Short mmCIF file of C-alpha atoms (C1' of nucleotides) in Angstrom, two decimals:
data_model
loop_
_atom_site.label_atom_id
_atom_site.label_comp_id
_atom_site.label_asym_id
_atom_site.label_seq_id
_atom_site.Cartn_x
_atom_site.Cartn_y
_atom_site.Cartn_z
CA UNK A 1179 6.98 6.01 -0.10
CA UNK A 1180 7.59 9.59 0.64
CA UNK A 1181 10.54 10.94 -0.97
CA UNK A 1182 12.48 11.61 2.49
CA UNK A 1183 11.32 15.14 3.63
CA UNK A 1184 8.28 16.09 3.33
CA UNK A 1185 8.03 18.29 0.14
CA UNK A 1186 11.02 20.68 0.52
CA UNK A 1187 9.26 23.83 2.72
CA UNK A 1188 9.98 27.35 1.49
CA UNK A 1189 10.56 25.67 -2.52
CA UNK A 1190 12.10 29.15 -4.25
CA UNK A 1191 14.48 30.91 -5.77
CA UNK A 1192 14.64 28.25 -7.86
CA UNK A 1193 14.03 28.89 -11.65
CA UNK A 1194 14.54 25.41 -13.84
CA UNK A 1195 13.19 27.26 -16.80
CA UNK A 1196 15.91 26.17 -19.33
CA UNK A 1197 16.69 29.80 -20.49
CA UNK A 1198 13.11 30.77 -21.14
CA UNK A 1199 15.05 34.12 -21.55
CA UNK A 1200 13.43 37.12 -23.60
CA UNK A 1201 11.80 34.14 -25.56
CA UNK A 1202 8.16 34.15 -26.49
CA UNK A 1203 7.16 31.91 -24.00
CA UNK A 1204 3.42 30.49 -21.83
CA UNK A 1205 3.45 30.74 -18.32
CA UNK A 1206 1.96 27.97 -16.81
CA UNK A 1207 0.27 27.81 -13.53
CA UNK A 1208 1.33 25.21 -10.97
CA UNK A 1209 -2.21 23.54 -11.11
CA UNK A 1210 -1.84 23.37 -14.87
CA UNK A 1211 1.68 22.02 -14.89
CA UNK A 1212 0.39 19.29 -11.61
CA UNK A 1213 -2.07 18.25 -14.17
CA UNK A 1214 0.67 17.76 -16.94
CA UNK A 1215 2.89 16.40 -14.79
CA UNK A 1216 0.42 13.66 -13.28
CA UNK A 1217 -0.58 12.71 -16.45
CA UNK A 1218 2.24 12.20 -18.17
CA UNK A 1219 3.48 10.29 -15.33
CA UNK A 1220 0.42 8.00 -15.00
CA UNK A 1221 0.11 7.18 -18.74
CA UNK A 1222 4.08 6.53 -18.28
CA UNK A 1223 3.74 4.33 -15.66
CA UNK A 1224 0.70 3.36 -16.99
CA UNK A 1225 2.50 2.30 -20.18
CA UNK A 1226 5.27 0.18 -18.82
CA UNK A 1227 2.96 -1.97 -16.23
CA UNK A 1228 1.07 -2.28 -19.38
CA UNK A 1229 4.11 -3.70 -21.28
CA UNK A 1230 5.14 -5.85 -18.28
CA UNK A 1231 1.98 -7.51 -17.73
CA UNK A 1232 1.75 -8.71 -21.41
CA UNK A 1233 5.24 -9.66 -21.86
CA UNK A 1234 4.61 -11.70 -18.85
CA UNK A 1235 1.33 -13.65 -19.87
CA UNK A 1236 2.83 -13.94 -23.58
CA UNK A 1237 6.68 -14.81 -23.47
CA UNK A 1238 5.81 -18.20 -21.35
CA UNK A 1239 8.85 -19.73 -23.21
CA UNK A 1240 11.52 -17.12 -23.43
CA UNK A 1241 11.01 -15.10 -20.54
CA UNK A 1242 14.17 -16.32 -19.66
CA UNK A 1243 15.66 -13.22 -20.82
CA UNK A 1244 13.63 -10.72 -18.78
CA UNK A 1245 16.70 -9.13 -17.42
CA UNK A 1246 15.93 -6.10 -15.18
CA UNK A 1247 19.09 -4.40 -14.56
CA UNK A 1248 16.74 -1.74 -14.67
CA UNK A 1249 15.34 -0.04 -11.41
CA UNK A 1250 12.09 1.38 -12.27
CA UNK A 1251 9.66 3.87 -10.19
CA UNK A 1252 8.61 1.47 -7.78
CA UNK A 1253 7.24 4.13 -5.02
CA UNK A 1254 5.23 5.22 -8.05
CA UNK A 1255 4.00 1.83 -9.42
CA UNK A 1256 2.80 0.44 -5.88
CA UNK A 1257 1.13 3.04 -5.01
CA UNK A 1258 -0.53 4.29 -7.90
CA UNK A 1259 -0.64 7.81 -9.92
CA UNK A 1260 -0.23 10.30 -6.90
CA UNK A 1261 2.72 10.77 -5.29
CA UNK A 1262 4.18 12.10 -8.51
CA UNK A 1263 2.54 15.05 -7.63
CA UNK A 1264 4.54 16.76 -4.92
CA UNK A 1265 1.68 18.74 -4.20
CA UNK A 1266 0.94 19.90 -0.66
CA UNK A 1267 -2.36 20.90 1.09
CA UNK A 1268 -3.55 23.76 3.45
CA UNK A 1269 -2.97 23.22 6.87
CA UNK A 1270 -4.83 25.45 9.41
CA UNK A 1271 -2.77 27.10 11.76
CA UNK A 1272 -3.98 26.54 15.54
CA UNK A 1273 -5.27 30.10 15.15
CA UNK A 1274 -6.98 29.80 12.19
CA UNK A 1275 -8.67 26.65 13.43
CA UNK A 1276 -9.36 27.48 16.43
CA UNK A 1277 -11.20 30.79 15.02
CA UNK A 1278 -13.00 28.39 12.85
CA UNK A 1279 -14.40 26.18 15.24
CA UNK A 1280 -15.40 29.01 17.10
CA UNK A 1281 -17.56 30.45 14.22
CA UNK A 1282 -18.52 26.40 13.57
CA UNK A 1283 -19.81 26.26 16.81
CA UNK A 1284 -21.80 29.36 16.58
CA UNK A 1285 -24.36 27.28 14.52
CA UNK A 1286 -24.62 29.08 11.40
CA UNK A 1287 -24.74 26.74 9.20
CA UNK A 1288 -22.49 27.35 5.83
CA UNK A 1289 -21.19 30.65 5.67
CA UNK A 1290 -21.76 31.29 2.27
CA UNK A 1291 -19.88 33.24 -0.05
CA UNK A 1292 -19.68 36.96 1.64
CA UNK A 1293 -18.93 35.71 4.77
CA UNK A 1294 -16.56 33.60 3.57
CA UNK A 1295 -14.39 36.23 1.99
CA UNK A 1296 -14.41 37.93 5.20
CA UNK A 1297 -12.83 35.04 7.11
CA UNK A 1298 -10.85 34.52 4.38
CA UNK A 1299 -9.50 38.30 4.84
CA UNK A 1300 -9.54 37.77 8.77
CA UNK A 1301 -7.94 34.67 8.78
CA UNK A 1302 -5.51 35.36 6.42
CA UNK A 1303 -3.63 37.58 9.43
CA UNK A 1304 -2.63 34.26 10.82
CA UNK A 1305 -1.22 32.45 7.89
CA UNK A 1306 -1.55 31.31 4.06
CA UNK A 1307 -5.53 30.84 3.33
CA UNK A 1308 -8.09 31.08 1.18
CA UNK A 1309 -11.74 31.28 0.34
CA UNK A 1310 -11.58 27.97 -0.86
CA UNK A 1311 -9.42 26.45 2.15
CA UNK A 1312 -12.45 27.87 4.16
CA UNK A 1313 -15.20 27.02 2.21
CA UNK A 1314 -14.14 23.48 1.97
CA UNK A 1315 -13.25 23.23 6.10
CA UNK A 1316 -17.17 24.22 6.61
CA UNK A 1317 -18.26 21.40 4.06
CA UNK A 1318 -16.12 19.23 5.56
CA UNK A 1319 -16.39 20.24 9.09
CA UNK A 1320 -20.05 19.85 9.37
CA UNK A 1321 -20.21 16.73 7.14
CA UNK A 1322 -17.88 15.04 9.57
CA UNK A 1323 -19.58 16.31 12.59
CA UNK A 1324 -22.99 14.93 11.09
CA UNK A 1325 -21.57 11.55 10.32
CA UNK A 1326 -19.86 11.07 13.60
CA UNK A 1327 -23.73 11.97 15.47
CA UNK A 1328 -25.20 9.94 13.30
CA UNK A 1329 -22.84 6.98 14.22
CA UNK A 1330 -23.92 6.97 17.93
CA UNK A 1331 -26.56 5.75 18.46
CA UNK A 1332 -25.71 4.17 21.10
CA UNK A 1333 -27.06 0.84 22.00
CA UNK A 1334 -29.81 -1.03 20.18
CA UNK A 1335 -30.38 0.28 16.87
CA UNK A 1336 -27.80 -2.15 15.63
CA UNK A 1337 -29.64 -2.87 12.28
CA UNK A 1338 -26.03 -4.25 10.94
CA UNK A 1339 -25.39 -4.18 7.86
CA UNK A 1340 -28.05 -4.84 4.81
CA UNK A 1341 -25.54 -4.07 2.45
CA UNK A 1342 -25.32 -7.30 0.61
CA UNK A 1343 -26.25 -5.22 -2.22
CA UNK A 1344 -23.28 -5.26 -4.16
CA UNK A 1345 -24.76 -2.94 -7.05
CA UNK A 1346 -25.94 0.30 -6.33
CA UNK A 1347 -29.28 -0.05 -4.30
CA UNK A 1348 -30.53 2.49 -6.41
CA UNK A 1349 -29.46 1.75 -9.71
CA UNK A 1350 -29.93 4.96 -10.75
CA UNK A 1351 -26.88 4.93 -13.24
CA UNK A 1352 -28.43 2.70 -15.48
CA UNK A 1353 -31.66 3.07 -17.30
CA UNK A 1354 -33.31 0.13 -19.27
CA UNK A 1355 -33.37 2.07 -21.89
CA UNK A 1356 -29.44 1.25 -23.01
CA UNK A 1357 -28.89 -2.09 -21.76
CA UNK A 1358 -25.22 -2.34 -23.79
CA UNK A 1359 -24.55 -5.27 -25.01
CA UNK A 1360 -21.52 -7.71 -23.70
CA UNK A 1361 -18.98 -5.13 -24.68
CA UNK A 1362 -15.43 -6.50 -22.95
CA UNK A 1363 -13.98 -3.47 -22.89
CA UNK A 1364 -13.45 -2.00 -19.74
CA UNK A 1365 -16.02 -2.90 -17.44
CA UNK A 1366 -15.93 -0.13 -15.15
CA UNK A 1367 -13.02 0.53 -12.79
CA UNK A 1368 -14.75 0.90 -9.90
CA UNK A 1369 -12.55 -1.24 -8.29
CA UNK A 1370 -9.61 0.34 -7.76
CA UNK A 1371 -7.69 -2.47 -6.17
CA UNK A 1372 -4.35 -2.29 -6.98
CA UNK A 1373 -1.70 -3.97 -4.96
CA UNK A 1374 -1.37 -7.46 -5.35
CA UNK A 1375 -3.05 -7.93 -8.63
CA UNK A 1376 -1.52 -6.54 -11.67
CA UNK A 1377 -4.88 -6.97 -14.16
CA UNK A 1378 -5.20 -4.93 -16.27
CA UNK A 1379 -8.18 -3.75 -15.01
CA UNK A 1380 -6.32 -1.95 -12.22
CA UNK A 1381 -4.21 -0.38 -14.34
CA UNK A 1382 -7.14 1.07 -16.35
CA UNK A 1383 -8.23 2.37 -13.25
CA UNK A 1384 -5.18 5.02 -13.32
CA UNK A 1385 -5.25 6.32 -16.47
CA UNK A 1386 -7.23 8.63 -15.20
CA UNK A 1387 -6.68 12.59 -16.33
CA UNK A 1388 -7.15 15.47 -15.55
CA UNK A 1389 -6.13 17.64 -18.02
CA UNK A 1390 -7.92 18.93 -21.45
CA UNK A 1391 -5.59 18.27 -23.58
CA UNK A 1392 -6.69 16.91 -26.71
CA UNK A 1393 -5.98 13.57 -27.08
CA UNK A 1394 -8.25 12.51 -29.31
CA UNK A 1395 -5.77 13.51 -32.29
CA UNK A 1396 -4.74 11.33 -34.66
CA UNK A 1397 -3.93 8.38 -33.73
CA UNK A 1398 -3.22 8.06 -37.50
CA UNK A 1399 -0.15 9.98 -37.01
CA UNK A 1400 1.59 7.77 -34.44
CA UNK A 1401 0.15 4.27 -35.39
CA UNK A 1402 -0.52 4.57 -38.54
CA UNK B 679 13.33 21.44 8.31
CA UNK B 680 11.38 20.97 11.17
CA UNK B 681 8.26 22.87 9.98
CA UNK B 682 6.54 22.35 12.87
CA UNK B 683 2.72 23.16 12.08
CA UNK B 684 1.52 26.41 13.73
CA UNK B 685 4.57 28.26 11.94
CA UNK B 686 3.63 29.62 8.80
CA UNK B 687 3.58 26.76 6.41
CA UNK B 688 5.35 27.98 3.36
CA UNK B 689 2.72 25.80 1.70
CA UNK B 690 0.43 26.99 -0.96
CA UNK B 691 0.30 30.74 -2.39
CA UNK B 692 0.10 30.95 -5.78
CA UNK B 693 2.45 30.29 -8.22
CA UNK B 694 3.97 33.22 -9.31
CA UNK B 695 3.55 35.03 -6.06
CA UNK B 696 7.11 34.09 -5.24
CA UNK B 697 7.38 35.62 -2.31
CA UNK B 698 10.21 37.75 -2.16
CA UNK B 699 12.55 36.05 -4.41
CA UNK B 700 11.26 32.73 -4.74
CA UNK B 701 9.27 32.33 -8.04
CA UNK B 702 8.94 29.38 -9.86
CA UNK B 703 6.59 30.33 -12.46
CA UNK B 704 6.73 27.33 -15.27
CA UNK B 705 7.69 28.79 -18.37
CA UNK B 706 7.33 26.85 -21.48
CA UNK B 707 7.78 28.12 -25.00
CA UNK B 708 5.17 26.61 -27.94
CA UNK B 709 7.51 24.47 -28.55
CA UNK B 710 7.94 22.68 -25.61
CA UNK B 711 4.28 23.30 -24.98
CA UNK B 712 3.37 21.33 -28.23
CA UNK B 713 5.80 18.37 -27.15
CA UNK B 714 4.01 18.09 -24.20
CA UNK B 715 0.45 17.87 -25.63
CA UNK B 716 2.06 15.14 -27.95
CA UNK B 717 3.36 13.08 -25.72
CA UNK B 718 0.30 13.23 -23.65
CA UNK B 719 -1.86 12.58 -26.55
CA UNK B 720 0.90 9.64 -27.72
CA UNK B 721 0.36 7.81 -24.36
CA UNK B 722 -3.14 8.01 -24.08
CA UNK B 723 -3.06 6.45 -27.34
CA UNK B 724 -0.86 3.51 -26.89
CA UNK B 725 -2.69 3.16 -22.75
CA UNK B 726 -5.42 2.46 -25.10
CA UNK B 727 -3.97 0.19 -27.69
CA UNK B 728 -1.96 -1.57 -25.13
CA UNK B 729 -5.65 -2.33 -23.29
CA UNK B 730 -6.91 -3.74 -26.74
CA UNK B 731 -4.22 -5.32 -27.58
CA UNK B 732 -3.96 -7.13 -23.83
CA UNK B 733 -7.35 -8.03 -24.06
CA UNK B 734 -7.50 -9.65 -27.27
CA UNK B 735 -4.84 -11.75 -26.52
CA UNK B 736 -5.67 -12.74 -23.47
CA UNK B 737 -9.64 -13.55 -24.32
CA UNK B 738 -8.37 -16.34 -26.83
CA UNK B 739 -5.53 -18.00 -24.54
CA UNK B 740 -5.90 -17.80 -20.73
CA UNK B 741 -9.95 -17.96 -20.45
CA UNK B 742 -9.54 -18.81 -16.48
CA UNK B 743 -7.11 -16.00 -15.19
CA UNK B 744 -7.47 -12.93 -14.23
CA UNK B 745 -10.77 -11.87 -13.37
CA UNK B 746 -12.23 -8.85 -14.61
CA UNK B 747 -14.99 -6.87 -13.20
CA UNK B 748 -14.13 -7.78 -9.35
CA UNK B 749 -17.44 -6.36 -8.01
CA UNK B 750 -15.19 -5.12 -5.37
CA UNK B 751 -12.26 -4.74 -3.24
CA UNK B 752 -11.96 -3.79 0.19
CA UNK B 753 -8.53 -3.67 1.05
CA UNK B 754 -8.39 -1.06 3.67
CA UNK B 755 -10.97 0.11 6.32
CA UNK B 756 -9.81 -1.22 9.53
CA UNK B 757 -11.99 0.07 12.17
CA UNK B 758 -15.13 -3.28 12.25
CA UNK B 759 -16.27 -1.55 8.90
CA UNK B 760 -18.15 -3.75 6.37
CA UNK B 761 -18.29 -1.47 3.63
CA UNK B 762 -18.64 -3.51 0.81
CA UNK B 763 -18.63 -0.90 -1.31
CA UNK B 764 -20.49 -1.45 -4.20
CA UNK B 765 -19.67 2.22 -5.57
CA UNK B 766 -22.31 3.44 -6.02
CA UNK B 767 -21.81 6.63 -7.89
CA UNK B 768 -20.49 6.43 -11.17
CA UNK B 769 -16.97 7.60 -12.16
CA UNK B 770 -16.17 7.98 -15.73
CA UNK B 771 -13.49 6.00 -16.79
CA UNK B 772 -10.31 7.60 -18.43
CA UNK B 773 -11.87 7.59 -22.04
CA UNK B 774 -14.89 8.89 -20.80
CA UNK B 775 -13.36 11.84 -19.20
CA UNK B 776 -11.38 12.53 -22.08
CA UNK B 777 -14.05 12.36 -24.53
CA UNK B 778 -16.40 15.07 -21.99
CA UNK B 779 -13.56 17.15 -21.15
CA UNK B 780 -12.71 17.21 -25.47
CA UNK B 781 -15.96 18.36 -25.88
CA UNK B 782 -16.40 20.72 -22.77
CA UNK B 783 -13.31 22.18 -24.53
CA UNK B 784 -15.34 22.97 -27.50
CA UNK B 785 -16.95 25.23 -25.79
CA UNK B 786 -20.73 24.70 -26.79
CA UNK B 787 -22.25 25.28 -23.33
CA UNK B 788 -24.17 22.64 -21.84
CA UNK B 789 -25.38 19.82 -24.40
CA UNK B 790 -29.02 20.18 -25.41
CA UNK B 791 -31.25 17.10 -24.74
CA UNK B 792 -30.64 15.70 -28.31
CA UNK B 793 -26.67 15.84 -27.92
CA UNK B 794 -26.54 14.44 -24.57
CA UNK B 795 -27.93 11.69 -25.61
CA UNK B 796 -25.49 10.87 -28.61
CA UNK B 797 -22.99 11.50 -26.07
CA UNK B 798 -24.15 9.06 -24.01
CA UNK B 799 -24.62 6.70 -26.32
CA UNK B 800 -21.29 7.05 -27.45
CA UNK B 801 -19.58 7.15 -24.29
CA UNK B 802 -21.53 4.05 -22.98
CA UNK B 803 -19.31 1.96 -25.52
CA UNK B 804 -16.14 2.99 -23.16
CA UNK B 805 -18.30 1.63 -20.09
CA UNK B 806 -21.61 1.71 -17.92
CA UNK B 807 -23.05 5.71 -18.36
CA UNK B 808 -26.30 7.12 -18.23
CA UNK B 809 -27.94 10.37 -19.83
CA UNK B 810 -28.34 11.50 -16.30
CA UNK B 811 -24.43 11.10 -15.76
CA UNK B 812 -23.48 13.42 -19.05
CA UNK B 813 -25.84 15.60 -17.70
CA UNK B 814 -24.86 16.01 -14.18
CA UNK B 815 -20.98 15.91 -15.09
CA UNK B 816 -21.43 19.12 -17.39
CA UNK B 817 -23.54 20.78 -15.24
CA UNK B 818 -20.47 20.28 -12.70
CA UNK B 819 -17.94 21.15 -15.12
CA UNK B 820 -19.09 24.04 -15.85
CA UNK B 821 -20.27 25.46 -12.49
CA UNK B 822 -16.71 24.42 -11.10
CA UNK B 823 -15.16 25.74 -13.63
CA UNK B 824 -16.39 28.76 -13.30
CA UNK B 825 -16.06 28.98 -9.48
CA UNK B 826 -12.47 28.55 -10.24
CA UNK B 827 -11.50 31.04 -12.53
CA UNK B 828 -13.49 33.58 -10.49
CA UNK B 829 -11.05 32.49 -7.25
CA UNK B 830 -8.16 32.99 -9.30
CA UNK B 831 -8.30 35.72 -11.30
CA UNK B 832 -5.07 36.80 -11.13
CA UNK B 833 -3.77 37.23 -14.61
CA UNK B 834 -0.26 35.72 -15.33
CA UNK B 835 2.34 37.85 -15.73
CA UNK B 836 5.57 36.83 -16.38
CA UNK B 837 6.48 39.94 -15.49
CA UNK B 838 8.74 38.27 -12.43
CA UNK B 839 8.56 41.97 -10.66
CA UNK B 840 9.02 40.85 -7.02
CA UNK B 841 5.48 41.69 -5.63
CA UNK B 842 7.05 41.00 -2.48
CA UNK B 843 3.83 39.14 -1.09
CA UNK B 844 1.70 36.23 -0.88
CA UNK B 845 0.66 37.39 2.95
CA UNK B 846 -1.87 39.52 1.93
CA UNK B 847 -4.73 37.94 0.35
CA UNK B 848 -7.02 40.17 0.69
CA UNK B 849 -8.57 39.54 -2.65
CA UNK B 850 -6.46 37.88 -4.69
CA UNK B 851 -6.54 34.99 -2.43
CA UNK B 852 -6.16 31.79 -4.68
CA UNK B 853 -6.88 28.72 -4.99
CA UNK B 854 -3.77 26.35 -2.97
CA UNK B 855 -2.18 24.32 -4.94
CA UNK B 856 1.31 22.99 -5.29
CA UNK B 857 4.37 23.57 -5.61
CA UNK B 858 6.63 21.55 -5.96
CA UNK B 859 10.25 20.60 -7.76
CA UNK B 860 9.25 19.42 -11.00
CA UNK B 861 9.47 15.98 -10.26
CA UNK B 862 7.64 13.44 -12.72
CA UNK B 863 8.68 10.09 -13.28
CA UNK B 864 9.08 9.17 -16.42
CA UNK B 865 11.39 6.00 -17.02
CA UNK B 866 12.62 5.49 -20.32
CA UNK B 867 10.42 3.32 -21.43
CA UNK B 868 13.05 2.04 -24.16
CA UNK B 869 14.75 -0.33 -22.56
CA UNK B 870 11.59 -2.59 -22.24
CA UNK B 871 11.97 -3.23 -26.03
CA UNK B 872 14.13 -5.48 -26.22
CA UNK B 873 11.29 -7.92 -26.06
CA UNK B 874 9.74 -9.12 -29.31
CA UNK B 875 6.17 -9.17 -29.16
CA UNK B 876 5.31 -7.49 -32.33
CA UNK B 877 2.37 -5.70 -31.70
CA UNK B 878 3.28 -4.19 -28.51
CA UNK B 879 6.65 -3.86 -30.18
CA UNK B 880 5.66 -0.84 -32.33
CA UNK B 881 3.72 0.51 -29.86
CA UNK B 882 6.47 0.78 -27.49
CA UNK B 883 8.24 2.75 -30.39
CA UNK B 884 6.30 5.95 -30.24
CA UNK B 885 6.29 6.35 -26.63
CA UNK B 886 10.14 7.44 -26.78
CA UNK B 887 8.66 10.43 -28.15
CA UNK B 888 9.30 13.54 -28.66
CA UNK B 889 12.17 14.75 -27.14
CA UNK B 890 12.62 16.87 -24.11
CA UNK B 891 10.68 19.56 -23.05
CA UNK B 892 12.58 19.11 -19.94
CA UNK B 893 12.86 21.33 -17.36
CA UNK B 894 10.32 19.98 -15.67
CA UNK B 895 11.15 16.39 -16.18
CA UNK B 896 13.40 15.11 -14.36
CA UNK B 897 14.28 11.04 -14.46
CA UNK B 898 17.78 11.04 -12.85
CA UNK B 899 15.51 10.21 -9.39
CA UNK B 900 15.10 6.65 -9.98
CA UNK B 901 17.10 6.13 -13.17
CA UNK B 902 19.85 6.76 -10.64
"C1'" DC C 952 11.07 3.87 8.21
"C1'" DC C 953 6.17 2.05 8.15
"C1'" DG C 954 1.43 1.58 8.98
"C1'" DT C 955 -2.64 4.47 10.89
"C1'" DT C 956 -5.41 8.09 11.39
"C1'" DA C 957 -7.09 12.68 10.64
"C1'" DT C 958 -8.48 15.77 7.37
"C1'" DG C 959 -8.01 18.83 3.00
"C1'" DA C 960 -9.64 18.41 -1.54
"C1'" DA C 961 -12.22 16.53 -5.57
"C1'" DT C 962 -16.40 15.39 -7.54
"C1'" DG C 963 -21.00 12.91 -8.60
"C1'" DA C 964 -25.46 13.81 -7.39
"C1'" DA C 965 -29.34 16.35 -5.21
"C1'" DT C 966 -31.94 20.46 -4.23
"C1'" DG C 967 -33.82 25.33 -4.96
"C1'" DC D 1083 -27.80 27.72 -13.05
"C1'" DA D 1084 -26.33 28.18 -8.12
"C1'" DT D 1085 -25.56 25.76 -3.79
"C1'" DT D 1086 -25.21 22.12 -0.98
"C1'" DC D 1087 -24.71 17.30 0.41
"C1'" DA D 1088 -22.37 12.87 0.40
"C1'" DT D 1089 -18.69 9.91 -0.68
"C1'" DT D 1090 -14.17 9.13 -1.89
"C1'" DC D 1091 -9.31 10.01 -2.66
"C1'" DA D 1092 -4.78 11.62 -1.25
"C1'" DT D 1093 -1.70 13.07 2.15
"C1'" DA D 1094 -0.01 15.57 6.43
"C1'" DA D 1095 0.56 14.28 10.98
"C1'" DC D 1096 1.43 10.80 14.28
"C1'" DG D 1097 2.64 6.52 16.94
"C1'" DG D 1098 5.39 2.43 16.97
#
DNA sequence: CCGTTATGAATGAATG
DNA sequence: CATTCATTCATAACGG
């Protein structure tokens, strides 16, 4: 599903702003216009399963003129609201990582914001970084590294699995307090299994956004 | 292109920072702005409509189909992992997240006891949310939100002066994030009108919407 | 190409 | 509030 390339590399010199010109205009940053952009394209994908899926279960009778001459997004629909997003992540250079490891290894724990900026700064000689790509290759780093120890045990100590529990063990979510009552709508989309089946549920499961726009506005206006 | 890895990735950087010629800074005038945050607003609308609608038809006529609420739905995990995931932490569902970021837009800091609750009560009608949920999410909101503008400080300029670097991020060192060719799909969603269903009929009326704000749009990619 | 795997990033919840 | 932990999601990198 990949377009072909991976996201075209050095991506300059290339201004699509129609004119934008001496005009009054916003500047937008490239995480606000990702967040536009994803949304928009999830509510329009969003939209068209949505319209698929009912002309399907209500035109039993005439769907003999469901004519597709018309090649949609598939990459997009299969596979859900990313993709859309051409964005790309951080990728530590061999230096970078193996400078991190090195400090990783030296058992300090988190680094913490100071020393952070500092490897930031020092690592930055090697290649694009930042505080953040740090700070979140520590969380990760030692999260991982805890997870794969705590997976060897080794022998014995094979309690399987008491999952079973299909709700939250500790159904901490809910308090007794608001026990709603049979409400159909949406019933959580926890399960975001898309793929074969085309519920609706599924497709509930992608509207998700990002953004703060404002969209509870008047509805009045458009469906009046 | 072969980028290998160590090489400098030409990933990330910030937006504007262009490097040497390259700058892709969005620019959008109110205009364009303002058809954006319409059409958003317009599709989040008819998602929810269309979800409605969907479900009130199909609650009367096919009682045995599709199941809803699929507790879950492993598809993936290969490795002898049972993982039933239950999910156990809750995710707010799109209407949810709209309705907390709406009000996190407001600005009013973090909810006091009182409002949380109305929240909650509120939101629960969109799905399964406790007090403790509201709570936690603004709490999160706002300490993220926070952390973020302090990593990326940099004020946007349109000023398109070549500053001629991104390599030294000594403090202005941002968050990565994409960027990418404006690519969104966004298939006309016209031609699936031709159907007659009336009530999905109209709503499949105002999603043509308003017109284009386009330079970032692109459908050509799979409207070929 | 296509399916895996490794891992950067996002985020709900917990702790101080 | 500020930080940190844990889990999950998305995707770059890789092998077939």
């Amino acid at each position: 599903m990949e377009w072909e390339k991976p996201p075209p590399p050095p991506q300059q010199g290339e201004d699509f702003n129609g004119g934008g010109g001496g005009i009054f205009v916003k500047v937008m940053t490239d995480e606000q216009m990702e967040d536009l952009r994803k949304q928009i394209a999830v509510y329009a994908t969003i939209c068209e399963q949505l319209v698929e899926l009912h002309k399907s279960l209500t035109s039993q009778n005439d769907l003999a003129g469901v004519r597709y001459g018309n090649p949609y997004c598939d990459p997009l629909i299969t596979s859900g609201a990313h993709k859309i997003t051409g964005r790309q992540r951080w990728t530590p250079t061999p230096m970078q990582l193996q400078y991190l490891e090195h400090l990783f290894d030296q058992g300090n724990g988190t680094p913490s914001k100071q020393k952070i900026k500092e490897i930031t700064t020092e690592l930055a000689q090697h290649g694009q970084i930042s505080e953040t790509n740090v700070y979140n290759w520590f969380q990760n780093r030692r999260a991982r590294s805890k997870r794969k120890q705590q997976a060897a045990p080794t022998a014995n100590n094979v309690d399987s699995e008491v999952e079973t529990e299909v709700e939250s063990p500790n159904e901490k979510t809910k308090k007794p307090e608001e026990s709603q009552p049979p409400r159909i709508l949406c019933s959580r989309t926890e399960d975001l299994c898309f793929q074969s089946s085309q519920g609706i549920d599924s497709l509930i499961g992608k509207m998700e956004l990002p953004g703060n726009y404002d969209p509870y506005i008047h509805q009045d206006d458009f469906m009046a």
